[in-house]
Short mmCIF file of C-alpha atoms in Angstrom, two decimals:
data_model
loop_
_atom_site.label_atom_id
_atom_site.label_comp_id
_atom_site.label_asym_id
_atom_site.label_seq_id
_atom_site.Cartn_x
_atom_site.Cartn_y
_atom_site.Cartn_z
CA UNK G 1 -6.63 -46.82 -27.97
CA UNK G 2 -6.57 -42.87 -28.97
CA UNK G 3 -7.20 -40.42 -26.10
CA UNK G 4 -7.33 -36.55 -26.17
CA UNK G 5 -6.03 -34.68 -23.84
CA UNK G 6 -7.47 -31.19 -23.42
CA UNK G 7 -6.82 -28.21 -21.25
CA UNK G 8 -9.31 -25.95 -22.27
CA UNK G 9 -9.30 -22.23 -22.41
CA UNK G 10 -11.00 -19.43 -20.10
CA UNK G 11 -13.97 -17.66 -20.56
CA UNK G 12 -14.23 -14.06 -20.97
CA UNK G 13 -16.37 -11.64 -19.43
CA UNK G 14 -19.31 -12.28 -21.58
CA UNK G 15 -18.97 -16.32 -21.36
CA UNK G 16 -17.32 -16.84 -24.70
CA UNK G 17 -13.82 -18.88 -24.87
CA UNK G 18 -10.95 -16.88 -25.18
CA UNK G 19 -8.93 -17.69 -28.07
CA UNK G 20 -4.92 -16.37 -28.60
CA UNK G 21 -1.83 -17.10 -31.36
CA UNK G 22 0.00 -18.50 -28.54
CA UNK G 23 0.29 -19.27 -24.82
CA UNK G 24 3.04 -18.07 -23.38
CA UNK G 25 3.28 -19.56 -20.05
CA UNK G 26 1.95 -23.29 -20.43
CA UNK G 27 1.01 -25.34 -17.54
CA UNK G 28 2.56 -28.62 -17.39
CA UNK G 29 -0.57 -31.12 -16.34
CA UNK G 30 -0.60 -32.38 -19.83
CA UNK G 31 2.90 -33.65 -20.34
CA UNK G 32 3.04 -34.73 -16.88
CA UNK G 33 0.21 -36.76 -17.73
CA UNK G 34 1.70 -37.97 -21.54
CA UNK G 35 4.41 -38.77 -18.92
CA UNK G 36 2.45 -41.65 -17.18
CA UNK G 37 0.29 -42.78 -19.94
CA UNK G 38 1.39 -46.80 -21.38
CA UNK G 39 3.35 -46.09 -24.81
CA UNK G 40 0.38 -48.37 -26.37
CA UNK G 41 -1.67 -45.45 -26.10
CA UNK G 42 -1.96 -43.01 -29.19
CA UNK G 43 -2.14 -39.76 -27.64
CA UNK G 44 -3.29 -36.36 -28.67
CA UNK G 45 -2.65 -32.71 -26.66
CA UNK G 46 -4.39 -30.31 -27.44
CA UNK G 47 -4.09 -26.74 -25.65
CA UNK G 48 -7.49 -24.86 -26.47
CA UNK G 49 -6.39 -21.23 -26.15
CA UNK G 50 -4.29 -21.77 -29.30
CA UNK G 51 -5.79 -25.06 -31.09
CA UNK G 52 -9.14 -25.86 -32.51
CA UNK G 53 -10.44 -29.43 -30.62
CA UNK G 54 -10.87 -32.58 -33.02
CA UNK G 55 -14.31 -33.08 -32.26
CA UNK G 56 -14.83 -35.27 -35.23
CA UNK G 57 -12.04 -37.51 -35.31
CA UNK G 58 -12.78 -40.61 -33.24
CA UNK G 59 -11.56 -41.09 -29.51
CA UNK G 60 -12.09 -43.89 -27.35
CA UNK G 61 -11.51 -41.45 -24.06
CA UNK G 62 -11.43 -37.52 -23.11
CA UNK G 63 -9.55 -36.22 -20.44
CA UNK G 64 -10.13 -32.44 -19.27
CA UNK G 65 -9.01 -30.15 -16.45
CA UNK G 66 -9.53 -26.49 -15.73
CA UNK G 67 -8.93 -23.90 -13.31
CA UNK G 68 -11.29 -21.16 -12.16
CA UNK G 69 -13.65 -20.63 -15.34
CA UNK G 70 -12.35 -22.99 -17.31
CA UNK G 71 -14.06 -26.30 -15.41
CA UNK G 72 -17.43 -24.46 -17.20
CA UNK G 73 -15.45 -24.26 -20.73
CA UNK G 74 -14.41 -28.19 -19.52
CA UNK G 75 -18.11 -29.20 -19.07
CA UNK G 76 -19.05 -27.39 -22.55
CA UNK G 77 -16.49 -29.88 -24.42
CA UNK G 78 -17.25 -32.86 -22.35
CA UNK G 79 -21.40 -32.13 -23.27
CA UNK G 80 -20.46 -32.47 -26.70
CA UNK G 81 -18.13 -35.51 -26.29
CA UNK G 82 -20.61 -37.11 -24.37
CA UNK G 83 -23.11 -36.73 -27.25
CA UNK G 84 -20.63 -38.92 -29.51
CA UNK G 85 -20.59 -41.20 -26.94
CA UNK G 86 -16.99 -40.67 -25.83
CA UNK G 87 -16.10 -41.61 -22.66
CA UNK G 88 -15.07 -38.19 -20.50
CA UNK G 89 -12.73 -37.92 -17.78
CA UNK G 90 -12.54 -34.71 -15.91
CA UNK G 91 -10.13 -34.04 -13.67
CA UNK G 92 -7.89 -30.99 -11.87
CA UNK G 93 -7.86 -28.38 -8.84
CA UNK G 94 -11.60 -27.09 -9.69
CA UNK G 95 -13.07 -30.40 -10.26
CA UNK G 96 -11.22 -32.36 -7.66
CA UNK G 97 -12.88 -29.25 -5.04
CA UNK G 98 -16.24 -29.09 -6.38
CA UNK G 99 -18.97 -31.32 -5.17
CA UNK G 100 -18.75 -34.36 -7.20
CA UNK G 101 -22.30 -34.69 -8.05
CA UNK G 102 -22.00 -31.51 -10.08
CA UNK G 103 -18.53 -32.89 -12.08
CA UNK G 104 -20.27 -36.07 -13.04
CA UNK G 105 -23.69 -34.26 -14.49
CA UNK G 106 -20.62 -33.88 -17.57
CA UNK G 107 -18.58 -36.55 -17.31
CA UNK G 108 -18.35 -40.49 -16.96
CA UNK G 109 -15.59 -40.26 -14.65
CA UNK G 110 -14.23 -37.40 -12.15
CA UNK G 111 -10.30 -38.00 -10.54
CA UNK G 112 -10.16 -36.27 -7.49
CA UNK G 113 -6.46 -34.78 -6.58
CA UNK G 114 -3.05 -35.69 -8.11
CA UNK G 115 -3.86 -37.51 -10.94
CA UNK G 116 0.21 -39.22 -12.01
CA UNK G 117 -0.20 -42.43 -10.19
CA UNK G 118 -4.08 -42.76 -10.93
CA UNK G 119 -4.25 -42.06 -15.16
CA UNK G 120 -2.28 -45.53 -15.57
CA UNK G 121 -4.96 -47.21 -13.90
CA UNK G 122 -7.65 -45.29 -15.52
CA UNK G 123 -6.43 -46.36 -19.05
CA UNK G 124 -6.24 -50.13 -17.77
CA UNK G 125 -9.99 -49.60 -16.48
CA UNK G 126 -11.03 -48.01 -20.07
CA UNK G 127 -9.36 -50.28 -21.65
CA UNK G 128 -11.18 -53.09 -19.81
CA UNK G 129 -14.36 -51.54 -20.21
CA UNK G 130 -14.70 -51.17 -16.56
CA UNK G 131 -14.05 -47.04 -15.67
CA UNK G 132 -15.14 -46.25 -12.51
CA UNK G 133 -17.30 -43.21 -11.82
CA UNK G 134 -14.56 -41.90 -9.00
CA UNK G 135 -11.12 -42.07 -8.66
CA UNK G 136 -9.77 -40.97 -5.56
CA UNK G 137 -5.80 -41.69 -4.54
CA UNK G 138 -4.96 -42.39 -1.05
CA UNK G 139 -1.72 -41.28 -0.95
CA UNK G 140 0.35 -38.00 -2.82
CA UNK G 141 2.36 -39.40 -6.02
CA UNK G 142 5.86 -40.14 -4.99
CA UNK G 143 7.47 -36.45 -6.11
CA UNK G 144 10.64 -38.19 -5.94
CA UNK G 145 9.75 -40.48 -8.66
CA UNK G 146 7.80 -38.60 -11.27
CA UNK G 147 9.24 -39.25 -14.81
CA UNK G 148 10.20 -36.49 -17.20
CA UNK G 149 7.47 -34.41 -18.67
CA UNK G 150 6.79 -34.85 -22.33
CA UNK G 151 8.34 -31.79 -23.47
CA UNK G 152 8.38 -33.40 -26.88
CA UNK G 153 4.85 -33.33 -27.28
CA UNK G 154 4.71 -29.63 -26.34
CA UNK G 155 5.98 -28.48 -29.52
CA UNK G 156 2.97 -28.78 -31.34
CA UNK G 157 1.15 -26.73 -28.83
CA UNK G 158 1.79 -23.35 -30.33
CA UNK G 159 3.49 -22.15 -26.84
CA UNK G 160 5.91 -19.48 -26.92
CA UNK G 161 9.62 -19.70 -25.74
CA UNK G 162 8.87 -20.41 -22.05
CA UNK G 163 8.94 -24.06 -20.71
CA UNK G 164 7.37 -24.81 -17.68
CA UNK G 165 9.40 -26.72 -14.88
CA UNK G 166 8.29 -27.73 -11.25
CA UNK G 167 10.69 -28.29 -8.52
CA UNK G 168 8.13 -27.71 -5.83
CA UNK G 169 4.27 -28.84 -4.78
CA UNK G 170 2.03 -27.35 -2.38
CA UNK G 171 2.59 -24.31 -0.11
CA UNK G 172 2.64 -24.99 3.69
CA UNK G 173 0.81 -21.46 4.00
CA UNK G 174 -2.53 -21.11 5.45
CA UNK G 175 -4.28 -18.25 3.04
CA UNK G 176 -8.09 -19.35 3.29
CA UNK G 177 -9.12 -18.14 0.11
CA UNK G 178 -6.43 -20.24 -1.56
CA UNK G 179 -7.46 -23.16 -3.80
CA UNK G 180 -3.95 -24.20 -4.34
CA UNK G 181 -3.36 -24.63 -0.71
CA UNK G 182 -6.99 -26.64 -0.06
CA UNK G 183 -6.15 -28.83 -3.20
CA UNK G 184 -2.53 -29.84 -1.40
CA UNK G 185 -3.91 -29.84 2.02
CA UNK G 186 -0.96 -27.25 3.17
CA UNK G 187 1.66 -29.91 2.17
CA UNK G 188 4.91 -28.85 0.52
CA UNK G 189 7.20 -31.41 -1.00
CA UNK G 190 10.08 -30.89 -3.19
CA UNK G 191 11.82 -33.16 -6.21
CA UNK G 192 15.37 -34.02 -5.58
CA UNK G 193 17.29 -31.30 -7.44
CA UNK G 194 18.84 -33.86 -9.76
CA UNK G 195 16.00 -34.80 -11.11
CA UNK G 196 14.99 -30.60 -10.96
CA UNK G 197 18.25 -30.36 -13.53
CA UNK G 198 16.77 -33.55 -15.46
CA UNK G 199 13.46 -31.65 -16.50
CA UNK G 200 14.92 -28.44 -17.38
CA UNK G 201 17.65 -30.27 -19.50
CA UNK G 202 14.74 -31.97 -20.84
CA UNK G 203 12.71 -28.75 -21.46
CA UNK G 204 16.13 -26.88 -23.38
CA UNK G 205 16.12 -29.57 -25.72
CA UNK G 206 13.05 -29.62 -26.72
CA UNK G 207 12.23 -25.72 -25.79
CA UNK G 208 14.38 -23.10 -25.29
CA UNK G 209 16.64 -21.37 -22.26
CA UNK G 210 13.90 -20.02 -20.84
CA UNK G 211 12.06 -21.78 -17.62
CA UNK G 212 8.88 -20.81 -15.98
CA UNK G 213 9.46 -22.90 -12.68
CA UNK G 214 5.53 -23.29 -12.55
CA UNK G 215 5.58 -23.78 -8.21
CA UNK G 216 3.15 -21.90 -6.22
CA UNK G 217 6.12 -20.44 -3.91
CA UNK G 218 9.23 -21.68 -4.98
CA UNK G 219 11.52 -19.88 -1.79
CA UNK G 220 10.05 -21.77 1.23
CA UNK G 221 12.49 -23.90 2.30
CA UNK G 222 15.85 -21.79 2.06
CA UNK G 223 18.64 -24.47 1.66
CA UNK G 224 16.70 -26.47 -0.46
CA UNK G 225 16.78 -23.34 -2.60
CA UNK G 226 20.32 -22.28 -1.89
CA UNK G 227 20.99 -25.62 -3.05
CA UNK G 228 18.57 -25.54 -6.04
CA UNK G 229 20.45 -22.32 -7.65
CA UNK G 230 23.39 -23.70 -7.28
CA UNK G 231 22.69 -26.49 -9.12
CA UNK G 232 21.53 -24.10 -12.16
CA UNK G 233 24.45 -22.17 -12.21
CA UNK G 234 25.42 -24.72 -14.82
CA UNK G 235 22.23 -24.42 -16.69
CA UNK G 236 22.71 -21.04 -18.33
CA UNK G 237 18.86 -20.23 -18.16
CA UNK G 238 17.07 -17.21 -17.53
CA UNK G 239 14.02 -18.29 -15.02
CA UNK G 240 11.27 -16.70 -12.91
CA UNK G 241 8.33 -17.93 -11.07
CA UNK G 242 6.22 -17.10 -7.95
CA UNK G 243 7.62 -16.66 -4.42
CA UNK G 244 6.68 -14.91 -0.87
CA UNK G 245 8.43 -11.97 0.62
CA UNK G 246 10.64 -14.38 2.90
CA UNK G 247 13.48 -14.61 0.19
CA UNK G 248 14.26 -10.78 0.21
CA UNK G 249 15.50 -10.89 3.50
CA UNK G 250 18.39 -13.15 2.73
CA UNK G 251 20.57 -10.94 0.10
CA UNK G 252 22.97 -13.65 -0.26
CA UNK G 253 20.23 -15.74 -1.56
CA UNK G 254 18.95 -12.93 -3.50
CA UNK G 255 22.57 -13.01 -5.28
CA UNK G 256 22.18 -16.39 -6.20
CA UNK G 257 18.92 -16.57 -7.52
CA UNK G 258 19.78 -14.00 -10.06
CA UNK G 259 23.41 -15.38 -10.54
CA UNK G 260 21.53 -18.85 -11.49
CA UNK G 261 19.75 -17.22 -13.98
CA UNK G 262 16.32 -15.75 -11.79
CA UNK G 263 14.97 -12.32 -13.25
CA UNK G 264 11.14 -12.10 -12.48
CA UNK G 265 9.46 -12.95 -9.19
CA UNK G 266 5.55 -12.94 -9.29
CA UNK G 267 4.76 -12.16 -5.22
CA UNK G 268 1.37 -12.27 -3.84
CA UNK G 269 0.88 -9.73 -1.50
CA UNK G 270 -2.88 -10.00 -2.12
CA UNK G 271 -3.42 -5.92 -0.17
CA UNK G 272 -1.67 -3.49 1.45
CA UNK G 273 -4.90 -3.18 4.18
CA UNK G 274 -3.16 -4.61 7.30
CA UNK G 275 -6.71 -5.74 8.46
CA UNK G 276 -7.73 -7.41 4.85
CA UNK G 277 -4.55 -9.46 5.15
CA UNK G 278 -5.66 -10.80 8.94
CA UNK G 279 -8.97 -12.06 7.02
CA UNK G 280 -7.48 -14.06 4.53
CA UNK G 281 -5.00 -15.76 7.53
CA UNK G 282 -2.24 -13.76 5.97
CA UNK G 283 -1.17 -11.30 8.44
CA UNK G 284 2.87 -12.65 8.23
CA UNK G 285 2.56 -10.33 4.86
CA UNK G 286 3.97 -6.72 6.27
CA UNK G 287 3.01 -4.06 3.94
CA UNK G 288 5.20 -1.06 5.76
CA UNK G 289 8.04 -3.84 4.36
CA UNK G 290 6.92 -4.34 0.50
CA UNK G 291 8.69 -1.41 -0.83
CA UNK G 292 12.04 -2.04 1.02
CA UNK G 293 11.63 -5.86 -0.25
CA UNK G 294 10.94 -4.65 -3.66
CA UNK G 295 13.56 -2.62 -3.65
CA UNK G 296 16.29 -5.50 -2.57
CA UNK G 297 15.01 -7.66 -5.67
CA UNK G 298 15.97 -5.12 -7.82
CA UNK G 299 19.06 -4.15 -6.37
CA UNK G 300 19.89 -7.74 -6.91
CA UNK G 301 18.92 -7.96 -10.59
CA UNK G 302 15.53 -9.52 -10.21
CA UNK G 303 12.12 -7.74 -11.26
CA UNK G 304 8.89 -7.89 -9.47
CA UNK G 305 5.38 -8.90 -10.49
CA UNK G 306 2.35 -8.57 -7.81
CA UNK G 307 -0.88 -10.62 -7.43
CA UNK G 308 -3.41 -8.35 -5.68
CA UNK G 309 -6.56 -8.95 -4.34
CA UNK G 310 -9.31 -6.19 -3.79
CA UNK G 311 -13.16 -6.66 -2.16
CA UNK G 312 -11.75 -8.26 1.09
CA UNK G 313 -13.71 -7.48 4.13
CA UNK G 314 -11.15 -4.62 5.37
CA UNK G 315 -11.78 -2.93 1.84
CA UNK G 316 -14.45 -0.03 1.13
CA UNK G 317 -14.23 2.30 -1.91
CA UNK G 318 -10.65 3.71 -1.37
CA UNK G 319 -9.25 0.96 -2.40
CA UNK G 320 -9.39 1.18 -5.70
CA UNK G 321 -7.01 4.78 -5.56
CA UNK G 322 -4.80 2.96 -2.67
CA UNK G 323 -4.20 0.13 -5.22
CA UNK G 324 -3.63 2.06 -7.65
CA UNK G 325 -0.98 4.53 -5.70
CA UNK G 326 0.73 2.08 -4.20
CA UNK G 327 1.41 -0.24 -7.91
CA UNK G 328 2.72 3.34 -9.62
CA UNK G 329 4.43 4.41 -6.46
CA UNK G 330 6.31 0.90 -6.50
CA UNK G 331 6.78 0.73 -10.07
CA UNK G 332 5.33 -2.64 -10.40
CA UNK G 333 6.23 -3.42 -13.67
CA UNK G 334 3.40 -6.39 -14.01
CA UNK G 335 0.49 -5.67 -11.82
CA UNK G 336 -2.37 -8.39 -11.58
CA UNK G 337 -5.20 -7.43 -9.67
CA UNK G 338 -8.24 -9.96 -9.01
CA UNK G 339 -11.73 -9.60 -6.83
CA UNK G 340 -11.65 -11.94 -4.20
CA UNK G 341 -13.31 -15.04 -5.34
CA UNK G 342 -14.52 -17.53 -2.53
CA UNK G 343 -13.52 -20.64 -4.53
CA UNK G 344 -15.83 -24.19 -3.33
CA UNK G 345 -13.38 -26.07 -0.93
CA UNK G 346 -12.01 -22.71 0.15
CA UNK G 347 -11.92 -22.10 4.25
CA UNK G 348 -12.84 -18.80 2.80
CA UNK G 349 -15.70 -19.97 0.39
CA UNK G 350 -16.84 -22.27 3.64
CA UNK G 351 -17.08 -19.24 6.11
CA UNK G 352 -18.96 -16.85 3.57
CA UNK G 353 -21.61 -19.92 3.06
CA UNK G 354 -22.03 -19.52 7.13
CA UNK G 355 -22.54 -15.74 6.67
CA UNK G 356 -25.60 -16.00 3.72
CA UNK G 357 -22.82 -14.05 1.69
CA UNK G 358 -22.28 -16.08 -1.84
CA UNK G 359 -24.99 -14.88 -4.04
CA UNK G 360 -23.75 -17.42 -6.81
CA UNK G 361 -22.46 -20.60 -7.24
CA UNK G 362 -22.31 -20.45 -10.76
CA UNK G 363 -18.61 -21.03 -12.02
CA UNK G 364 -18.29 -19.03 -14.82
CA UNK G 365 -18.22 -16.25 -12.20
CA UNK G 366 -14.84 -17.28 -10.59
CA UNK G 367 -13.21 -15.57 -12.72
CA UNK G 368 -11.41 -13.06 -10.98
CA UNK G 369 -12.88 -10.40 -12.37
CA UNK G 370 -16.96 -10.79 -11.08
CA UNK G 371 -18.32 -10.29 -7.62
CA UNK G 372 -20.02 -13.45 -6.71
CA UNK G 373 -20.58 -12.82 -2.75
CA UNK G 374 -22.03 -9.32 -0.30
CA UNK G 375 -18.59 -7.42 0.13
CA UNK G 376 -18.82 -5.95 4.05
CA UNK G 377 -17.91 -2.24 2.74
CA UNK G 378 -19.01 -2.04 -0.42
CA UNK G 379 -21.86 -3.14 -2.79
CA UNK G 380 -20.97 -5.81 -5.10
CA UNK G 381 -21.39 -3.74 -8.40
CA UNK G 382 -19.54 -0.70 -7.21
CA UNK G 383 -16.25 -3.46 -6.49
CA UNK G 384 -17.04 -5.07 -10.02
CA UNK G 385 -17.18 -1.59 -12.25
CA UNK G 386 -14.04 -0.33 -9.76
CA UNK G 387 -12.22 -3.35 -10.29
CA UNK G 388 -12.33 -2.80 -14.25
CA UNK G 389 -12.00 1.07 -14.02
CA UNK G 390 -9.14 0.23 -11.68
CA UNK G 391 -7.29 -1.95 -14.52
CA UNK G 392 -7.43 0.22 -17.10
CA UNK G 393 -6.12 3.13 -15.56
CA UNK G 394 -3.22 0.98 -14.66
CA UNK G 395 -3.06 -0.07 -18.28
CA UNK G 396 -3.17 3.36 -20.05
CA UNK G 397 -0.19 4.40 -21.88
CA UNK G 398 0.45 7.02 -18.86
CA UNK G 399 0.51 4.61 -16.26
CA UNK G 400 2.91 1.69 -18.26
CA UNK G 401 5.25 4.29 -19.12
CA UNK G 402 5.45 5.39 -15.14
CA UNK G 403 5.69 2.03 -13.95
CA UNK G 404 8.25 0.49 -16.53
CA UNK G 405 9.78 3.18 -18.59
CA UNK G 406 12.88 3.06 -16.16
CA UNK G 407 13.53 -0.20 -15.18
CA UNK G 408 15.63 -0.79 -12.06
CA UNK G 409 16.61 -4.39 -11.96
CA UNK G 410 19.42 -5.63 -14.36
CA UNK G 411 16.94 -7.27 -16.72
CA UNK G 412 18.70 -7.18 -20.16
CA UNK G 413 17.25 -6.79 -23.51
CA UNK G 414 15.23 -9.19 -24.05
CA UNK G 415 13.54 -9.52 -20.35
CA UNK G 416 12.61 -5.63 -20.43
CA UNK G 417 11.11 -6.73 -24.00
CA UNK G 418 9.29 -9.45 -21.67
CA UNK G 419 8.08 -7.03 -19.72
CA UNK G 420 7.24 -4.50 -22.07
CA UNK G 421 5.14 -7.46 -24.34
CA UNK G 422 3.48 -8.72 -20.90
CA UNK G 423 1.85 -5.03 -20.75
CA UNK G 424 0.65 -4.48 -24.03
CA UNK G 425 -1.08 -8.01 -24.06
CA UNK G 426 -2.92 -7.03 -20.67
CA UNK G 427 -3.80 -3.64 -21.82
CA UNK G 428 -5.69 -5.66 -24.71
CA UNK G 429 -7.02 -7.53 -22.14
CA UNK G 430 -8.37 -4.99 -19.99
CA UNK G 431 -10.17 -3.94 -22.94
CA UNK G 432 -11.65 -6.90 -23.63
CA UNK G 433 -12.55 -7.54 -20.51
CA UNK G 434 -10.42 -10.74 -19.47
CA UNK G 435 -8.58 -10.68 -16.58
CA UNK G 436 -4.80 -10.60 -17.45
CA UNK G 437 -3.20 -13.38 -15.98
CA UNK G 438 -6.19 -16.36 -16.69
CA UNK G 439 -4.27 -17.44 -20.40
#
C-alpha cells in the first residue's frame, strides 16, 4: 500500500497557495504520524509550501490536515484526488472543529481529534476495504507512550535548520477565541522528560542543534520545567518556543531556561486594552506588567516575540497607533499581529453566532488577516485596511531598525541573524499580503 501524506500550504490574500524555498519552522503532525504507520506501508511526505504534490503517481490513500486557511487549500487537493478515485482522509485542528458534514463534501473519511492511536486502524480499515466515514477516539493518545517522530523522513522536506520537538499538549487556559484550547478541551499533559531528551537526540541526528519545542505554552507547570531544562543542560541546543508571562516572574527559572540553551520566547499577549483582554477570558494577562516582564527575559539572555490580536470588542480606531507604540516602545524584535478570527468550535466563534455578528463562514477568510464578523467599535473594512497599514509600518526599514538594531538579550551571532532573517521574510510578506507567521 502507498499513502501520501500532505500538509498543505496557506492561502494568500487573494486565495492562491503560497509557495516558499523552505519552511523554516515545520510542524511535526507528519512524522508523528510516519511514527504510527505499519512499516508495510510505503509512505510519502510531502510538505506543500516547499514541494510540488505527486498528483499523478498512483496512491491507494491521501491523508491531509490544515490549520486556519489551509483546510480550504486541503479540500482543493482532496477534490482532485477524489477525481482519481483516491481514497482521502482529512484530518487536524480545523477539520476535527468544523461541522463534519462540510469535511466529508471532500473527503471519504474525516478523523476527528488526536489522530496517533487512530491512523493504525485507519490503514487496517483501507487496507480491508472497509474505511469508515468517521473516526472519532474516545480517549487522548497515551503522551507517555508516543514513539519517536520520523525525523528521518524530514530531510527530504526542504525545512531549514530548525527541528520541531513537543514536550507538552494542550494549554489548561481558558482564551475563548482559542482553537488550540477547544481542540484539547483545556487539557495539558506532558511526556516524561526522558523520552523529551529521546526526540531531540533523535531530531540532532537527523537535523541540527537547533529545536523549535512546537508546545502551545511550554512554562505551565514550573517543576516540570525546572526539571525539563535541566535535563537539556546536556543537550547543547539552542531552543525557543511559545510561553505565557508566568515564567518571568521566577528569575531563577529564567536562568535556566537560557542556561539550557532557551533564546526566543513567542508570548501571546493578544492586546494591551485591559477590557479586550476580559472578552477573550484573558484578563490574568496584566499589560502595566509586559514591559517589566520583557525586560527580565532579556536581562536573562532570552529574546521576545509577541502574538497580538486587534478588532476585539474593547478596540476602536486607536488601536492601530497603540499597537504600534507599544511594539516600538518595547522593542519587540518579532511582532505578529492578527484580526481576531472567531474560529468554528470557538466559545468565541459560538457567542458571535448568538449576536448575528459572523458575516462569513467561508474559511479561506480565517486567515488572520480578513474581517469575517461586525467589530463593536469599528467597521469591518476600516480594521481590515488598518490591520495591513498597521503591518507595514511596523515592517519599514525605520521601524526594524528601531525595534532590533540594538538587541538587549545575549542572543549571539547567529540568533540576532535569526532575528534579523525573521524580519526581512515578514516585510516580504506584508507586501504580499500574507500574514507573517501562517508558513
Amino acid at each position: 500500500m502507498r499513502i501520501l501524506l500532505i500538509s498543505p500550504t496557506a492561502l494568500d490574500f487573494n486565495g492562491n497557495p503560497i509557495k516558499q524555498g523552505r519552511i523554516h519552522l515545520p510542524g511535526l503532525t507528519l512524522a508523528m504520524l510516519a511514527a504510527v504507520t505499519p512499516p508495510e506501508v510505503e509512505l510519502k511526505l510531502v510538505m506543500e509550501t516547499t514541494q510540488d504534490i505527486p498528483f499523478d503517481e498512483h496512491w491507494d490513500a491521501v491523508g491531509l490536515t490544515g490549520m486556519g486557511s489551509g483546510i480550504v487549500r486541503a479540500w482543493q487537493i482532496a477534490n482532485k484526488f477524489q477525481e482519481k478515485k483516491v481514497k482521502v482522509i482529512i484530518g487536524g485542528i480545523a477539520a476535527s472543529l468544523a461541522d463534519p458534514d462540510l469535511i466529508l463534501q471532500h473527503c471519504d473519511s474525516l478523523v476527528i481529534g488526536e489522530a496517533e492511536d487512530l491512523w493504525p486502524l485507519i490503514i487496517k480499515d483501507l487496507q480491508k476495504g472497509t474505511l469508515k466515514k468517521i473516526y472519532k477516539a474516545d480517549h487522548r493518545p497515551d503522551i507517555e507512550k508516543l514513539p519517536v517522530p520520523r525525523y528521518d523522513l524530514m530531510r527530504d522536506l526542504k525545512i531549514g535548520l530548525w527541528r520541531p520537538v513537543q514536550a507538552t499538549r494542550g494549554c489548561p487556559f481558558t482564551c475563548n477565541f482559542c482553537s488550540v484550547a477547544s481542540f484539547s478541551q483545556r487539557t495539558y499533559r506532558k511526556k516524561p522528560i526522558h523520552d523529551v531528551i529521546r526526540d531531540v537526540r533523535a531530531a540532532k541526528k537527523f537535523g541540527t542543534r537547533y529545536i523549535a519545542f512546537i508546545d502551545d505554552n511550554i512554562c505551565v507547570d514550573l517543576d516540570y520545567c525546572h526539571d525539563l531544562f535541566e535535563a537539556l543542560l546536556s543537550e547543547k541546543i539552542i531552543w525557543m518556543s511559545q510561553s505565557s508571562l508566568h515564567l518571568t516572574e521566577y528569575p531563577e527559572l529564567m536562568k535556566l531556561a537560557f542556561k539550557s540553551g532557551c533564546r526566543l520566547l513567542s508570548i501571546g499577549i493578544e492586546s494591551i486594552n485591559k477590557s479586550s483582554l476580559e472578552q477573550i477570558d484573558k484578563s490574568w494577562n496584566r499589560p502595566e506588567r509586559y514591559a517589566i516582564a520583557f525586560k527580565a527575559l532579556r536581562e536573562n539572555g532570552i529574546d521576545v516575540s509577541t502574538e497580538m490580536i486587534i478588532g476585539l470588542d474593547g478596540d476602536n480606531e486607536s488601536v492601530f497607533e497603540n499597537t504600534y507604540k507599544f511594539i516600538i516602545e518595547n522593542k519587540i524584535s518579532i511582532p505578529r499581529v492578527h484580526i481576531i478570527t472567531p474560529i468554528p468550535g470557538t466559545q468565541l466563534f459560538e457567542k458571535m453566532i448568538s449576536e448575528n455578528r459572523i458575516t462569513s463562514q467561508d474559511y479561506s477568510r480565517y486567515s488572520g488577516g480578513k474581517a469575517n464578523f461586525v467589530p463593536k467599535n469599528i467597521s469591518a473594512q476600516l480594521l481590515q485596511n488598518g490591520y495591513w497599514d498597521l503591518y507595514k509600518k511596523l515592517f519599514s526599514w525605520h521601524s526594524i531598525l528601531k525595534r532590533i538594531f540594538v538587541n538587549e538579550a545575549n542572543l549571539g551571532p547567529y540568533m540576532q541573524a535569526v532575528v534579523w532573517a525573521v524580519n526581512l521574510r515578514y516585510k516580504y510578506h506584508v507586501h504580499h499580503k500574507i500574514c507573517p507567521g501562517i508558513v
